[in-house]
mmCIF file of C-alpha atoms and ligand atoms in Angstrom:
data_model
loop_
_atom_site.group_PDB
_atom_site.id
_atom_site.type_symbol
_atom_site.label_atom_id
_atom_site.label_comp_id
_atom_site.label_asym_id
_atom_site.label_seq_id
_atom_site.Cartn_x
_atom_site.Cartn_y
_atom_site.Cartn_z
ATOM 1 C CA MET A 1432 2.511 -19.018 -40.816
ATOM 2 C CA ALA A 1433 -0.293 -16.171 -40.400
ATOM 3 C CA ASN A 1434 1.448 -14.123 -37.461
ATOM 4 C CA ASN A 1435 -2.128 -14.034 -35.208
ATOM 5 C CA ILE A 1436 -3.062 -17.460 -35.863
ATOM 6 C CA LYS A 1437 -2.495 -19.547 -32.462
ATOM 7 C CA TYR A 1438 -1.651 -22.956 -31.949
ATOM 8 C CA PHE A 1439 -3.428 -25.890 -30.032
ATOM 9 C CA ILE A 1440 -1.161 -29.042 -29.605
ATOM 10 C CA GLY A 1441 -1.462 -31.763 -28.021
ATOM 11 C CA ASN A 1442 0.686 -34.121 -26.914
ATOM 12 C CA TRP A 1443 -0.702 -37.359 -26.795
ATOM 13 C CA LYS A 1444 3.358 -38.674 -24.788
ATOM 14 C CA MET A 1445 2.388 -42.804 -24.786
ATOM 15 C CA PHE A 1446 -1.241 -42.657 -25.187
ATOM 16 C CA GLY A 1447 -3.340 -43.839 -28.567
ATOM 17 C CA VAL A 1448 -4.002 -47.034 -30.358
ATOM 18 C CA PRO A 1449 -5.949 -46.596 -33.311
ATOM 19 C CA LYS A 1450 -9.435 -46.674 -32.663
ATOM 20 C CA SER A 1451 -8.242 -43.390 -30.618
ATOM 21 C CA ILE A 1452 -8.794 -41.833 -33.728
ATOM 22 C CA LYS A 1453 -12.403 -41.016 -32.723
ATOM 23 C CA ILE A 1454 -11.151 -39.062 -30.551
ATOM 24 C CA LEU A 1455 -9.338 -37.751 -33.072
ATOM 25 C CA ASN A 1456 -12.292 -37.529 -34.857
ATOM 26 C CA LYS A 1457 -14.350 -35.693 -32.184
ATOM 27 C CA VAL A 1458 -12.356 -32.659 -32.613
ATOM 28 C CA ASN A 1459 -10.962 -32.278 -36.470
ATOM 29 C CA ASN A 1460 -15.018 -32.197 -36.652
ATOM 30 C CA PHE A 1461 -15.814 -29.716 -33.554
ATOM 31 C CA VAL A 1462 -12.863 -27.289 -35.942
ATOM 32 C CA ARG A 1463 -14.246 -28.239 -38.743
ATOM 33 C CA LEU A 1464 -17.865 -27.047 -37.894
ATOM 34 C CA ASP A 1465 -16.861 -23.832 -35.319
ATOM 35 C CA LYS A 1466 -16.685 -21.470 -38.688
ATOM 36 C CA LYS A 1467 -16.862 -19.105 -36.052
ATOM 37 C CA ASN A 1468 -12.670 -19.423 -34.714
ATOM 38 C CA SER A 1469 -10.932 -22.004 -36.538
ATOM 39 C CA ARG A 1470 -9.547 -19.742 -39.298
ATOM 40 C CA ASN A 1471 -7.713 -18.226 -36.188
ATOM 41 C CA TYR A 1472 -6.648 -21.401 -34.903
ATOM 42 C CA LYS A 1473 -4.649 -24.073 -35.590
ATOM 43 C CA VAL A 1474 -5.320 -27.928 -34.409
ATOM 44 C CA VAL A 1475 -2.016 -30.121 -34.321
ATOM 45 C CA ILE A 1476 -1.659 -33.668 -32.306
ATOM 46 C CA THR A 1477 0.888 -35.424 -31.461
ATOM 47 C CA PRO A 1478 0.164 -39.123 -31.611
ATOM 48 C CA PRO A 1479 2.845 -41.874 -31.123
ATOM 49 C CA PHE A 1480 4.590 -43.381 -33.901
ATOM 50 C CA THR A 1481 2.839 -46.481 -34.389
ATOM 51 C CA ILE A 1482 -0.416 -44.946 -35.542
ATOM 52 C CA LEU A 1483 1.584 -42.113 -37.210
ATOM 53 C CA GLU A 1484 1.393 -43.134 -40.677
ATOM 54 C CA ALA A 1485 -1.981 -44.292 -40.826
ATOM 55 C CA PHE A 1486 -3.602 -41.001 -38.558
ATOM 56 C CA SER A 1487 -1.093 -38.160 -40.939
ATOM 57 C CA ARG A 1488 -2.573 -40.052 -43.858
ATOM 58 C CA TYR A 1489 -6.371 -39.382 -42.663
ATOM 59 C CA TYR A 1490 -6.597 -36.512 -41.607
ATOM 60 C CA LYS A 1491 -4.202 -34.975 -44.711
ATOM 61 C CA LYS A 1492 -6.571 -33.042 -45.944
ATOM 62 C CA LYS A 1493 -9.367 -32.268 -43.138
ATOM 63 C CA SER A 1494 -8.956 -29.935 -40.469
ATOM 64 C CA ILE A 1495 -6.347 -31.165 -38.219
ATOM 65 C CA THR A 1496 -3.004 -32.113 -38.801
ATOM 66 C CA ILE A 1497 -1.056 -34.439 -37.422
ATOM 67 C CA GLY A 1498 2.733 -34.405 -35.876
ATOM 68 C CA ALA A 1499 5.706 -36.397 -34.465
ATOM 69 C CA GLN A 1500 6.395 -36.386 -30.933
ATOM 70 C CA ASN A 1501 10.423 -37.045 -31.109
ATOM 71 C CA CYS A 1502 12.902 -38.012 -33.592
ATOM 72 C CA TYR A 1503 16.378 -39.419 -34.125
ATOM 73 C CA HIS A 1504 19.636 -37.638 -34.074
ATOM 74 C CA LYS A 1505 20.588 -39.421 -36.842
ATOM 75 C CA ASP A 1506 19.061 -39.379 -40.939
ATOM 76 C CA ASN A 1507 17.874 -41.414 -43.434
ATOM 77 C CA PHE A 1508 18.016 -45.306 -42.258
ATOM 78 C CA GLY A 1509 20.997 -46.682 -40.621
ATOM 79 C CA SER A 1510 21.972 -49.311 -37.522
ATOM 80 C CA TYR A 1511 20.321 -47.838 -34.439
ATOM 81 C CA THR A 1512 17.683 -50.044 -33.031
ATOM 82 C CA GLY A 1513 14.166 -48.611 -32.693
ATOM 83 C CA ALA A 1514 15.114 -45.764 -34.238
ATOM 84 C CA ILE A 1515 12.843 -42.583 -35.937
ATOM 85 C CA SER A 1516 14.671 -40.492 -38.414
ATOM 86 C CA PRO A 1517 13.088 -37.102 -39.233
ATOM 87 C CA TYR A 1518 13.314 -38.221 -43.036
ATOM 88 C CA MET A 1519 10.997 -41.578 -41.753
ATOM 89 C CA ILE A 1520 8.625 -39.400 -40.141
ATOM 90 C CA LYS A 1521 8.258 -36.529 -42.826
ATOM 91 C CA VAL A 1522 7.293 -40.143 -45.170
ATOM 92 C CA SER A 1523 5.213 -41.569 -43.054
ATOM 93 C CA GLY A 1524 2.609 -38.242 -43.489
ATOM 94 C CA ALA A 1525 4.076 -35.799 -40.634
ATOM 95 C CA LYS A 1526 3.891 -32.474 -40.501
ATOM 96 C CA TYR A 1527 5.334 -31.389 -37.601
ATOM 97 C CA VAL A 1528 7.812 -32.966 -34.887
ATOM 98 C CA ILE A 1529 8.064 -32.304 -31.026
ATOM 99 C CA ILE A 1530 11.992 -31.489 -30.104
ATOM 100 C CA GLY A 1531 13.192 -31.201 -26.546
ATOM 101 C CA HIS A 1532 10.389 -32.079 -24.372
ATOM 102 C CA SER A 1533 11.971 -32.055 -20.719
ATOM 103 C CA ASP A 1534 10.800 -35.904 -21.037
ATOM 104 C CA ASN A 1535 13.430 -36.863 -23.449
ATOM 105 C CA ARG A 1536 16.166 -34.048 -22.166
ATOM 106 C CA ALA A 1537 15.479 -36.386 -18.673
ATOM 107 C CA ASP A 1538 16.582 -39.458 -20.914
ATOM 108 C CA GLY A 1539 19.463 -38.055 -21.730
ATOM 109 C CA ASP A 1540 19.065 -35.791 -25.002
ATOM 110 C CA THR A 1541 21.491 -33.145 -24.771
ATOM 111 C CA ASP A 1542 21.945 -29.729 -26.067
ATOM 112 C CA LYS A 1543 24.018 -31.694 -29.272
ATOM 113 C CA ILE A 1544 21.728 -34.169 -29.509
ATOM 114 C CA LEU A 1545 19.190 -32.251 -29.392
ATOM 115 C CA ARG A 1546 20.251 -29.382 -32.308
ATOM 116 C CA GLU A 1547 21.026 -33.010 -34.890
ATOM 117 C CA LYS A 1548 17.734 -33.770 -34.494
ATOM 118 C CA ILE A 1549 16.753 -29.619 -34.830
ATOM 119 C CA SER A 1550 19.147 -30.077 -38.195
ATOM 120 C CA PHE A 1551 17.968 -33.470 -40.317
ATOM 121 C CA ALA A 1552 14.223 -32.150 -38.940
ATOM 122 C CA LEU A 1553 14.307 -28.793 -40.537
ATOM 123 C CA ASN A 1554 16.958 -30.798 -44.032
ATOM 124 C CA ASN A 1555 13.246 -32.980 -44.062
ATOM 125 C CA ASN A 1556 10.653 -29.539 -44.034
ATOM 126 C CA LEU A 1557 9.218 -30.655 -40.983
ATOM 127 C CA LYS A 1558 7.790 -27.408 -38.259
ATOM 128 C CA ILE A 1559 9.134 -28.042 -35.268
ATOM 129 C CA ILE A 1560 8.085 -27.486 -32.050
ATOM 130 C CA TYR A 1561 11.066 -26.560 -29.617
ATOM 131 C CA CYS A 1562 10.038 -27.469 -25.831
ATOM 132 C CA ILE A 1563 12.620 -25.301 -23.600
ATOM 133 C CA GLY A 1564 11.937 -24.964 -19.844
ATOM 134 C CA GLU A 1565 13.614 -24.313 -15.920
ATOM 135 C CA ASN A 1566 12.436 -26.905 -12.662
ATOM 136 C CA LYS A 1567 11.315 -25.926 -10.095
ATOM 137 C CA ILE A 1568 14.832 -25.190 -8.031
ATOM 138 C CA GLU A 1569 15.885 -23.383 -10.862
ATOM 139 C CA LYS A 1570 12.747 -21.596 -10.745
ATOM 140 C CA ALA A 1571 13.781 -21.225 -6.671
ATOM 141 C CA LYS A 1572 16.736 -19.695 -7.657
ATOM 142 C CA LYS A 1573 15.667 -17.666 -10.240
ATOM 143 C CA LYS A 1574 17.379 -18.933 -12.939
ATOM 144 C CA THR A 1575 14.602 -19.153 -15.462
ATOM 145 C CA PHE A 1576 16.153 -16.626 -17.883
ATOM 146 C CA SER A 1577 19.372 -18.110 -17.635
ATOM 147 C CA VAL A 1578 17.844 -21.430 -19.033
ATOM 148 C CA LEU A 1579 15.595 -20.399 -21.296
ATOM 149 C CA LYS A 1580 19.087 -18.499 -22.578
ATOM 150 C CA LYS A 1581 20.979 -21.490 -23.006
ATOM 151 C CA GLN A 1582 18.190 -23.783 -24.524
ATOM 152 C CA LEU A 1583 17.739 -21.729 -27.091
ATOM 153 C CA LEU A 1584 20.851 -20.270 -28.548
ATOM 154 C CA ARG A 1585 22.822 -23.535 -28.051
ATOM 155 C CA VAL A 1586 20.508 -25.400 -29.555
ATOM 156 C CA LEU A 1587 19.192 -23.404 -32.465
ATOM 157 C CA THR A 1588 20.800 -23.735 -35.614
ATOM 158 C CA LYS A 1589 21.309 -20.763 -38.390
ATOM 159 C CA LYS A 1590 18.378 -22.088 -40.592
ATOM 160 C CA SER A 1591 16.021 -22.075 -37.780
ATOM 161 C CA ASN A 1592 13.834 -19.177 -38.478
ATOM 162 C CA SER A 1593 10.157 -18.336 -37.453
ATOM 163 C CA ASN A 1594 8.961 -20.047 -40.111
ATOM 164 C CA ASN A 1595 9.917 -22.829 -39.273
ATOM 165 C CA THR A 1596 10.056 -23.388 -35.978
ATOM 166 C CA ILE A 1597 7.631 -23.130 -32.930
ATOM 167 C CA VAL A 1598 8.941 -22.214 -29.654
ATOM 168 C CA ALA A 1599 6.979 -24.108 -26.368
ATOM 169 C CA TYR A 1600 7.742 -22.713 -23.255
ATOM 170 C CA GLU A 1601 6.914 -25.489 -20.480
ATOM 171 C CA PRO A 1602 8.008 -25.227 -17.199
ATOM 172 C CA ILE A 1603 8.860 -28.919 -16.062
ATOM 173 C CA TRP A 1604 7.282 -27.798 -12.693
ATOM 174 C CA SER A 1605 4.400 -27.158 -14.225
ATOM 175 C CA ILE A 1606 4.080 -30.246 -16.513
ATOM 176 C CA GLY A 1607 0.697 -32.447 -15.381
ATOM 177 C CA THR A 1608 0.803 -30.937 -11.725
ATOM 178 C CA GLY A 1609 -1.528 -28.748 -11.511
ATOM 179 C CA LYS A 1610 0.839 -25.447 -11.538
ATOM 180 C CA THR A 1611 0.541 -22.801 -14.294
ATOM 181 C CA PRO A 1612 2.734 -19.511 -13.946
ATOM 182 C CA THR A 1613 1.260 -16.056 -13.286
ATOM 183 C CA SER A 1614 -0.486 -14.611 -16.087
ATOM 184 C CA ASN A 1615 2.032 -12.005 -15.476
ATOM 185 C CA ASP A 1616 5.053 -14.295 -14.990
ATOM 186 C CA LEU A 1617 4.193 -16.390 -18.680
ATOM 187 C CA GLU A 1618 3.871 -12.143 -20.309
ATOM 188 C CA LYS A 1619 6.934 -11.324 -19.405
ATOM 189 C CA THR A 1620 8.462 -15.006 -19.719
ATOM 190 C CA VAL A 1621 6.825 -14.843 -23.639
ATOM 191 C CA ALA A 1622 8.373 -11.274 -24.524
ATOM 192 C CA PHE A 1623 12.046 -12.559 -22.945
ATOM 193 C CA ILE A 1624 12.132 -15.652 -25.474
ATOM 194 C CA LYS A 1625 10.731 -13.528 -28.162
ATOM 195 C CA ARG A 1626 13.606 -10.734 -27.409
ATOM 196 C CA ILE A 1627 16.293 -13.788 -28.403
ATOM 197 C CA PHE A 1628 14.660 -15.758 -31.114
ATOM 198 C CA LYS A 1629 12.992 -13.324 -32.594
ATOM 199 C CA ASN A 1630 9.613 -12.651 -34.342
ATOM 200 C CA SER A 1631 9.133 -15.966 -33.049
ATOM 201 C CA LYS A 1632 5.422 -17.954 -31.819
ATOM 202 C CA VAL A 1633 5.535 -18.920 -28.076
ATOM 203 C CA LEU A 1634 3.153 -21.450 -26.912
ATOM 204 C CA TYR A 1635 2.755 -22.580 -23.330
ATOM 205 C CA GLY A 1636 2.693 -25.818 -21.789
ATOM 206 C CA GLY A 1637 1.410 -27.075 -18.523
ATOM 207 C CA SER A 1638 -1.463 -28.224 -17.069
ATOM 208 C CA VAL A 1639 -3.193 -26.404 -19.539
ATOM 209 C CA ASP A 1640 -7.122 -26.845 -19.484
ATOM 210 C CA GLY A 1641 -10.655 -26.470 -20.096
ATOM 211 C CA SER A 1642 -9.670 -23.303 -16.645
ATOM 212 C CA SER A 1643 -6.545 -22.728 -16.731
ATOM 213 C CA VAL A 1644 -6.063 -21.525 -19.893
ATOM 214 C CA ILE A 1645 -8.608 -18.770 -19.094
ATOM 215 C CA ASN A 1646 -6.311 -16.994 -17.342
ATOM 216 C CA PHE A 1647 -4.109 -16.433 -20.293
ATOM 217 C CA LYS A 1648 -6.322 -15.435 -22.616
ATOM 218 C CA SER A 1649 -5.710 -11.836 -22.315
ATOM 219 C CA LEU A 1650 -1.517 -12.502 -23.409
ATOM 220 C CA ASP A 1651 -1.676 -10.924 -27.147
ATOM 221 C CA ASP A 1652 1.760 -12.227 -27.562
ATOM 222 C CA LEU A 1653 1.234 -15.906 -26.306
ATOM 223 C CA ASP A 1654 0.626 -17.748 -29.629
ATOM 224 C CA GLY A 1655 -0.818 -21.097 -28.225
ATOM 225 C CA PHE A 1656 -0.574 -23.689 -26.141
ATOM 226 C CA LEU A 1657 0.581 -27.736 -25.909
ATOM 227 C CA ILE A 1658 -1.556 -29.434 -24.184
ATOM 228 C CA GLY A 1659 -0.800 -32.919 -22.832
ATOM 229 C CA GLY A 1660 -3.357 -34.692 -20.431
ATOM 230 C CA ALA A 1661 -6.007 -32.879 -21.303
ATOM 231 C CA SER A 1662 -5.226 -34.129 -25.036
ATOM 232 C CA LYS A 1663 -6.119 -37.772 -24.217
ATOM 233 C CA SER A 1664 -9.802 -36.745 -23.795
ATOM 234 C CA SER A 1665 -11.656 -34.531 -27.145
ATOM 235 C CA LYS A 1666 -14.049 -33.245 -24.894
ATOM 236 C CA LYS A 1667 -11.420 -31.673 -22.257
ATOM 237 C CA PHE A 1668 -9.399 -31.185 -25.630
ATOM 238 C CA ILE A 1669 -12.529 -28.959 -27.578
ATOM 239 C CA ASP A 1670 -13.027 -27.519 -24.237
ATOM 240 C CA ILE A 1671 -9.911 -25.518 -23.966
ATOM 241 C CA ILE A 1672 -10.649 -23.882 -27.260
ATOM 242 C CA LYS A 1673 -14.102 -23.040 -26.844
ATOM 243 C CA ASN A 1674 -12.603 -21.585 -23.430
ATOM 244 C CA TYR A 1675 -10.299 -19.608 -25.448
ATOM 245 C CA TYR A 1676 -12.819 -17.787 -27.312
ATOM 246 C CA ARG A 1677 -15.810 -17.425 -24.857
HETATM 247 C C1 PEP B 820 3.674 -31.954 -21.486
HETATM 248 O O1 PEP B 820 3.974 -32.913 -21.306
HETATM 249 O O2 PEP B 820 4.310 -31.535 -23.006
HETATM 250 C C2 PEP B 820 2.165 -31.303 -21.344
HETATM 251 C C3 PEP B 820 2.243 -30.036 -21.505
HETATM 252 O O3 PEP B 820 1.590 -31.362 -20.569
HETATM 253 P P1 PEP B 820 0.238 -32.303 -19.889
HETATM 254 O O4 PEP B 820 -0.010 -30.503 -20.004
HETATM 255 O O5 PEP B 820 0.099 -32.838 -18.939
HETATM 256 O O6 PEP B 820 1.290 -31.423 -18.258
#
C-alpha cells in the first residue's frame, strides 16, 4: 500500500441485493472519471455475502474493489451452519475483509475468535480492515486508549503488518448516531494507534458523511474512512470523496 493513499471503505451491513449494483456502478464511474484525484485514493465496498461473488467478479478489473464484512473463525469447509470461511471469501474474488466490527463484537466475537479470524484471513491473503473502538461509558471514564491498546495487542497476530492490515477506529458512540470526535481528539487517537501498531494505516468510522468529513480533512495522518449508512447511497458516498478533496 503506497503511503499517502487514502481509503474510502463502504460497509453496507445488512443492505444490498443484485439490483443494488446500480449504486456501485455510479460510484465506480465517478472514480473512473475522477482523473484529478483518483490516483490518491482507493474505494472498497463490502456488500453482503449473498452478492459478494457476483460483485467481486464484476468489479475485478474496474475502479472499485470489493470486500467482505466478516468471516467465520474456522477455515476451508466444515460443519458450521451458515458460516462463511476466509477461504470461501478469497475464492469469491473479494480482496478485503472487515474483522472486529462492534456489531460482531456485540454478537459474541471475543478477542480469541477475532485472532482466529485474522489468522485465517491472512493465510488466504485477504487484506484485513480491523475495527476497534471504545463505547460511551469507556469514553466518559477516559479509558479510550487502554481499550484500544488491548483491542490491538490481544488480537493482531505476528503476521499482522501495515501491508496486510488497516485499522479502522470506530468509536461505538459515533456509529449511526451523527456524533463524531473532534478533529483534535481524533488526531491524538490516530497517533496513539500508530504508536502501538507501527506504520499502520488508520481510518476513522462513525457517522461520516459529506459534511462531517470536512472536519477531518486537515488530519494528514488519517488514512481515510469507513463509511456505513452513507455508503448505501451513491450520491452521499461520492459527496464524501468530493468534499474531502474540495
Ligand atoms: C459502521 O457501522 O461501520 C459505520 C461507520 O456506520 P455509520 O457510518 O452509519 O456510522
